[in-house]
Amino acid sequence: MMEQRHIANEGTTSGKHGLDPGGSPATVTIEQLLIESRAGLQRVQPADLEQEMSAGALVVDTRPVEQRERDGDLPGAVVIDRNVLEWRLDPSSPHRLPIANDPARRIVVVCNEGYSSSLAAHTLQRLGLSRATDLIGGFQAWAALRSGS
Protein backbone atom coordinates (compact mmCIF):
# COMPACT_ATOMS: atom_id res chain seq x y z
CA MET A 1 0.00 0.00 0.00
CA MET A 2 1.33 3.43 -0.93
CA GLU A 3 1.89 5.86 1.95
CA GLN A 4 0.20 9.23 1.56
CA ARG A 5 2.34 12.20 2.53
CA HIS A 6 1.87 15.93 2.85
CA ILE A 7 4.24 18.52 1.48
CA ALA A 8 4.30 21.27 4.11
CA ASN A 9 4.89 24.93 3.25
CA GLU A 10 8.55 24.59 4.24
CA GLY A 11 9.04 21.80 1.70
CA THR A 12 9.16 19.00 4.28
CA THR A 13 6.90 16.00 3.98
CA SER A 14 4.37 14.82 6.52
CA GLY A 15 0.82 13.56 6.65
CA LYS A 16 -1.38 12.40 3.82
CA HIS A 17 -1.55 15.03 1.06
CA GLY A 18 0.74 16.40 -1.60
CA LEU A 19 2.83 14.06 -3.70
CA ASP A 20 3.59 10.41 -3.10
CA PRO A 21 7.24 9.33 -3.31
CA GLY A 22 6.81 8.67 -7.05
CA GLY A 23 5.70 12.27 -7.68
CA SER A 24 2.00 11.47 -8.28
CA PRO A 25 -0.70 13.39 -6.43
CA ALA A 26 -1.63 11.61 -3.19
CA THR A 27 -5.26 10.64 -2.73
CA VAL A 28 -7.74 10.94 0.12
CA THR A 29 -11.11 9.32 0.67
CA ILE A 30 -14.30 11.32 0.36
CA GLU A 31 -14.70 11.05 4.15
CA GLN A 32 -11.25 12.60 4.66
CA LEU A 33 -12.02 15.34 2.15
CA LEU A 34 -15.31 16.07 3.89
CA ILE A 35 -13.60 16.34 7.30
CA GLU A 36 -10.95 18.66 5.87
CA SER A 37 -13.57 20.80 4.15
CA ARG A 38 -15.70 21.14 7.26
CA ALA A 39 -12.74 21.97 9.49
CA GLY A 40 -12.66 25.50 8.07
CA LEU A 41 -16.42 26.09 8.06
CA GLN A 42 -18.60 27.72 10.70
CA ARG A 43 -21.57 25.60 9.70
CA VAL A 44 -25.13 26.85 10.16
CA GLN A 45 -27.78 24.98 12.14
CA PRO A 46 -31.14 24.67 10.34
CA ALA A 47 -32.83 26.65 13.14
CA ASP A 48 -30.45 29.56 12.50
CA LEU A 49 -30.92 29.84 8.73
CA GLU A 50 -33.60 32.56 8.87
CA GLN A 51 -31.44 34.59 11.26
CA GLU A 52 -28.52 34.28 8.83
CA MET A 53 -30.76 35.54 6.00
CA SER A 54 -31.99 38.44 8.12
CA ALA A 55 -28.38 39.38 8.84
CA GLY A 56 -27.70 39.61 5.09
CA ALA A 57 -26.31 36.19 4.24
CA LEU A 58 -26.64 35.03 0.66
CA VAL A 59 -28.26 31.59 0.82
CA VAL A 60 -27.53 29.49 -2.25
CA ASP A 61 -29.59 26.41 -3.08
CA THR A 62 -27.51 24.02 -5.20
CA ARG A 63 -30.02 21.16 -5.31
CA PRO A 64 -30.83 19.78 -8.75
CA VAL A 65 -34.15 20.78 -10.30
CA GLU A 66 -35.59 17.29 -9.65
CA GLN A 67 -35.06 17.66 -5.90
CA ARG A 68 -36.47 21.17 -5.86
CA GLU A 69 -39.56 20.03 -7.78
CA ARG A 70 -40.03 17.04 -5.45
CA ASP A 71 -39.35 18.78 -2.12
CA GLY A 72 -40.05 22.44 -2.80
CA ASP A 73 -38.11 25.66 -2.86
CA LEU A 74 -36.06 27.20 -0.10
CA PRO A 75 -37.65 30.63 0.46
CA GLY A 76 -35.22 33.49 0.05
CA ALA A 77 -32.48 31.36 -1.49
CA VAL A 78 -30.84 31.97 -4.83
CA VAL A 79 -30.71 28.86 -6.99
CA ILE A 80 -27.33 28.24 -8.58
CA ASP A 81 -26.56 24.92 -10.24
CA ARG A 82 -23.66 23.20 -8.52
CA ASN A 83 -21.75 22.84 -11.78
CA VAL A 84 -21.49 26.63 -12.20
CA LEU A 85 -21.39 27.73 -8.55
CA GLU A 86 -17.76 28.86 -8.49
CA TRP A 87 -18.10 30.87 -11.70
CA ARG A 88 -21.21 32.64 -10.42
CA LEU A 89 -19.69 33.59 -7.05
CA ASP A 90 -15.95 34.02 -7.68
CA PRO A 91 -15.18 37.73 -7.19
CA SER A 92 -12.78 37.64 -10.16
CA SER A 93 -15.06 35.79 -12.57
CA PRO A 94 -16.56 37.65 -15.52
CA HIS A 95 -19.57 35.32 -15.06
CA ARG A 96 -20.15 36.38 -11.44
CA LEU A 97 -23.72 37.23 -10.47
CA PRO A 98 -24.35 40.88 -9.49
CA ILE A 99 -25.58 39.75 -6.05
CA ALA A 100 -22.13 38.28 -5.40
CA ASN A 101 -20.35 41.62 -5.36
CA ASP A 102 -18.96 41.47 -1.80
CA PRO A 103 -16.27 38.83 -1.10
CA ALA A 104 -16.75 39.40 2.64
CA ARG A 105 -20.47 38.57 2.51
CA ARG A 106 -21.66 35.52 4.39
CA ILE A 107 -22.66 32.77 1.94
CA VAL A 108 -24.58 29.70 3.10
CA VAL A 109 -24.59 26.88 0.57
CA VAL A 110 -27.50 24.44 0.83
CA CYS A 111 -27.65 21.03 -0.85
CA ASN A 112 -30.06 18.19 -0.15
CA GLU A 113 -28.41 16.65 2.93
CA GLY A 114 -25.37 18.79 3.78
CA TYR A 115 -22.56 16.88 2.11
CA SER A 116 -21.84 18.41 -1.29
CA SER A 117 -22.53 21.83 0.22
CA SER A 118 -19.58 21.38 2.59
CA LEU A 119 -17.27 20.65 -0.33
CA ALA A 120 -18.68 23.60 -2.27
CA ALA A 121 -18.33 26.03 0.65
CA HIS A 122 -14.73 24.98 1.14
CA THR A 123 -14.04 25.63 -2.54
CA LEU A 124 -15.65 29.07 -2.26
CA GLN A 125 -13.39 29.86 0.68
CA ARG A 126 -10.39 28.94 -1.47
CA LEU A 127 -11.65 31.46 -4.03
CA GLY A 128 -11.47 34.21 -1.39
CA LEU A 129 -15.02 34.08 -0.06
CA SER A 130 -13.80 33.61 3.51
CA ARG A 131 -17.25 33.62 5.12
CA ALA A 132 -18.68 30.87 2.92
CA THR A 133 -20.19 27.96 4.80
CA ASP A 134 -23.04 25.48 4.53
CA LEU A 135 -26.21 24.28 6.24
CA ILE A 136 -25.87 21.27 8.54
CA GLY A 137 -28.14 18.52 7.22
CA GLY A 138 -29.01 20.53 4.12
CA PHE A 139 -32.52 21.18 2.86
CA GLN A 140 -33.85 17.95 4.40
CA ALA A 141 -32.87 19.04 7.93
CA TRP A 142 -34.33 22.50 7.37
CA ALA A 143 -37.60 21.00 6.02
CA ALA A 144 -37.84 18.53 8.91
CA LEU A 145 -37.43 21.36 11.39
CA ARG A 146 -40.21 23.36 9.72
CA SER A 147 -42.57 20.39 9.61
CA GLY A 148 -41.83 19.49 13.23
CA SER A 149 -40.48 16.02 12.43
C-alpha positions as a Markdown table, in Angstrom:
| # | Residue | x | y | z |
|---|---|---|---|---|
| 1 | Met | 0.0 | 0.0 | 0.0 |
| 2 | Met | 1.3 | 3.4 | -0.9 |
| 3 | Glu | 1.9 | 5.9 | 2.0 |
| 4 | Gln | 0.2 | 9.2 | 1.6 |
| 5 | Arg | 2.3 | 12.2 | 2.5 |
| 6 | His | 1.9 | 15.9 | 2.9 |
| 7 | Ile | 4.2 | 18.5 | 1.5 |
| 8 | Ala | 4.3 | 21.3 | 4.1 |
| 9 | Asn | 4.9 | 24.9 | 3.3 |
| 10 | Glu | 8.6 | 24.6 | 4.2 |
| 11 | Gly | 9.0 | 21.8 | 1.7 |
| 12 | Thr | 9.2 | 19.0 | 4.3 |
| 13 | Thr | 6.9 | 16.0 | 4.0 |
| 14 | Ser | 4.4 | 14.8 | 6.5 |
| 15 | Gly | 0.8 | 13.6 | 6.6 |
| 16 | Lys | -1.4 | 12.4 | 3.8 |
| 17 | His | -1.5 | 15.0 | 1.1 |
| 18 | Gly | 0.7 | 16.4 | -1.6 |
| 19 | Leu | 2.8 | 14.1 | -3.7 |
| 20 | Asp | 3.6 | 10.4 | -3.1 |
| 21 | Pro | 7.2 | 9.3 | -3.3 |
| 22 | Gly | 6.8 | 8.7 | -7.0 |
| 23 | Gly | 5.7 | 12.3 | -7.7 |
| 24 | Ser | 2.0 | 11.5 | -8.3 |
| 25 | Pro | -0.7 | 13.4 | -6.4 |
| 26 | Ala | -1.6 | 11.6 | -3.2 |
| 27 | Thr | -5.3 | 10.6 | -2.7 |
| 28 | Val | -7.7 | 10.9 | 0.1 |
| 29 | Thr | -11.1 | 9.3 | 0.7 |
| 30 | Ile | -14.3 | 11.3 | 0.4 |
| 31 | Glu | -14.7 | 11.1 | 4.2 |
| 32 | Gln | -11.2 | 12.6 | 4.7 |
| 33 | Leu | -12.0 | 15.3 | 2.1 |
| 34 | Leu | -15.3 | 16.1 | 3.9 |
| 35 | Ile | -13.6 | 16.3 | 7.3 |
| 36 | Glu | -10.9 | 18.7 | 5.9 |
| 37 | Ser | -13.6 | 20.8 | 4.1 |
| 38 | Arg | -15.7 | 21.1 | 7.3 |
| 39 | Ala | -12.7 | 22.0 | 9.5 |
| 40 | Gly | -12.7 | 25.5 | 8.1 |
| 41 | Leu | -16.4 | 26.1 | 8.1 |
| 42 | Gln | -18.6 | 27.7 | 10.7 |
| 43 | Arg | -21.6 | 25.6 | 9.7 |
| 44 | Val | -25.1 | 26.8 | 10.2 |
| 45 | Gln | -27.8 | 25.0 | 12.1 |
| 46 | Pro | -31.1 | 24.7 | 10.3 |
| 47 | Ala | -32.8 | 26.6 | 13.1 |
| 48 | Asp | -30.4 | 29.6 | 12.5 |
| 49 | Leu | -30.9 | 29.8 | 8.7 |
| 50 | Glu | -33.6 | 32.6 | 8.9 |
| 51 | Gln | -31.4 | 34.6 | 11.3 |
| 52 | Glu | -28.5 | 34.3 | 8.8 |
| 53 | Met | -30.8 | 35.5 | 6.0 |
| 54 | Ser | -32.0 | 38.4 | 8.1 |
| 55 | Ala | -28.4 | 39.4 | 8.8 |
| 56 | Gly | -27.7 | 39.6 | 5.1 |
| 57 | Ala | -26.3 | 36.2 | 4.2 |
| 58 | Leu | -26.6 | 35.0 | 0.7 |
| 59 | Val | -28.3 | 31.6 | 0.8 |
| 60 | Val | -27.5 | 29.5 | -2.3 |
| 61 | Asp | -29.6 | 26.4 | -3.1 |
| 62 | Thr | -27.5 | 24.0 | -5.2 |
| 63 | Arg | -30.0 | 21.2 | -5.3 |
| 64 | Pro | -30.8 | 19.8 | -8.8 |
| 65 | Val | -34.1 | 20.8 | -10.3 |
| 66 | Glu | -35.6 | 17.3 | -9.7 |
| 67 | Gln | -35.1 | 17.7 | -5.9 |
| 68 | Arg | -36.5 | 21.2 | -5.9 |
| 69 | Glu | -39.6 | 20.0 | -7.8 |
| 70 | Arg | -40.0 | 17.0 | -5.5 |
| 71 | Asp | -39.3 | 18.8 | -2.1 |
| 72 | Gly | -40.1 | 22.4 | -2.8 |
| 73 | Asp | -38.1 | 25.7 | -2.9 |
| 74 | Leu | -36.1 | 27.2 | -0.1 |
| 75 | Pro | -37.7 | 30.6 | 0.5 |
| 76 | Gly | -35.2 | 33.5 | 0.0 |
| 77 | Ala | -32.5 | 31.4 | -1.5 |
| 78 | Val | -30.8 | 32.0 | -4.8 |
| 79 | Val | -30.7 | 28.9 | -7.0 |
| 80 | Ile | -27.3 | 28.2 | -8.6 |
| 81 | Asp | -26.6 | 24.9 | -10.2 |
| 82 | Arg | -23.7 | 23.2 | -8.5 |
| 83 | Asn | -21.8 | 22.8 | -11.8 |
| 84 | Val | -21.5 | 26.6 | -12.2 |
| 85 | Leu | -21.4 | 27.7 | -8.5 |
| 86 | Glu | -17.8 | 28.9 | -8.5 |
| 87 | Trp | -18.1 | 30.9 | -11.7 |
| 88 | Arg | -21.2 | 32.6 | -10.4 |
| 89 | Leu | -19.7 | 33.6 | -7.0 |
| 90 | Asp | -16.0 | 34.0 | -7.7 |
| 91 | Pro | -15.2 | 37.7 | -7.2 |
| 92 | Ser | -12.8 | 37.6 | -10.2 |
| 93 | Ser | -15.1 | 35.8 | -12.6 |
| 94 | Pro | -16.6 | 37.7 | -15.5 |
| 95 | His | -19.6 | 35.3 | -15.1 |
| 96 | Arg | -20.1 | 36.4 | -11.4 |
| 97 | Leu | -23.7 | 37.2 | -10.5 |
| 98 | Pro | -24.3 | 40.9 | -9.5 |
| 99 | Ile | -25.6 | 39.8 | -6.0 |
| 100 | Ala | -22.1 | 38.3 | -5.4 |
| 101 | Asn | -20.4 | 41.6 | -5.4 |
| 102 | Asp | -19.0 | 41.5 | -1.8 |
| 103 | Pro | -16.3 | 38.8 | -1.1 |
| 104 | Ala | -16.7 | 39.4 | 2.6 |
| 105 | Arg | -20.5 | 38.6 | 2.5 |
| 106 | Arg | -21.7 | 35.5 | 4.4 |
| 107 | Ile | -22.7 | 32.8 | 1.9 |
| 108 | Val | -24.6 | 29.7 | 3.1 |
| 109 | Val | -24.6 | 26.9 | 0.6 |
| 110 | Val | -27.5 | 24.4 | 0.8 |
| 111 | Cys | -27.7 | 21.0 | -0.9 |
| 112 | Asn | -30.1 | 18.2 | -0.1 |
| 113 | Glu | -28.4 | 16.6 | 2.9 |
| 114 | Gly | -25.4 | 18.8 | 3.8 |
| 115 | Tyr | -22.6 | 16.9 | 2.1 |
| 116 | Ser | -21.8 | 18.4 | -1.3 |
| 117 | Ser | -22.5 | 21.8 | 0.2 |
| 118 | Ser | -19.6 | 21.4 | 2.6 |
| 119 | Leu | -17.3 | 20.6 | -0.3 |
| 120 | Ala | -18.7 | 23.6 | -2.3 |
| 121 | Ala | -18.3 | 26.0 | 0.6 |
| 122 | His | -14.7 | 25.0 | 1.1 |
| 123 | Thr | -14.0 | 25.6 | -2.5 |
| 124 | Leu | -15.7 | 29.1 | -2.3 |
| 125 | Gln | -13.4 | 29.9 | 0.7 |
| 126 | Arg | -10.4 | 28.9 | -1.5 |
| 127 | Leu | -11.6 | 31.5 | -4.0 |
| 128 | Gly | -11.5 | 34.2 | -1.4 |
| 129 | Leu | -15.0 | 34.1 | -0.1 |
| 130 | Ser | -13.8 | 33.6 | 3.5 |
| 131 | Arg | -17.2 | 33.6 | 5.1 |
| 132 | Ala | -18.7 | 30.9 | 2.9 |
| 133 | Thr | -20.2 | 28.0 | 4.8 |
| 134 | Asp | -23.0 | 25.5 | 4.5 |
| 135 | Leu | -26.2 | 24.3 | 6.2 |
| 136 | Ile | -25.9 | 21.3 | 8.5 |
| 137 | Gly | -28.1 | 18.5 | 7.2 |
| 138 | Gly | -29.0 | 20.5 | 4.1 |
| 139 | Phe | -32.5 | 21.2 | 2.9 |
| 140 | Gln | -33.8 | 18.0 | 4.4 |
| 141 | Ala | -32.9 | 19.0 | 7.9 |
| 142 | Trp | -34.3 | 22.5 | 7.4 |
| 143 | Ala | -37.6 | 21.0 | 6.0 |
| 144 | Ala | -37.8 | 18.5 | 8.9 |
| 145 | Leu | -37.4 | 21.4 | 11.4 |
| 146 | Arg | -40.2 | 23.4 | 9.7 |
| 147 | Ser | -42.6 | 20.4 | 9.6 |
| 148 | Gly | -41.8 | 19.5 | 13.2 |
| 149 | Ser | -40.5 | 16.0 | 12.4 |
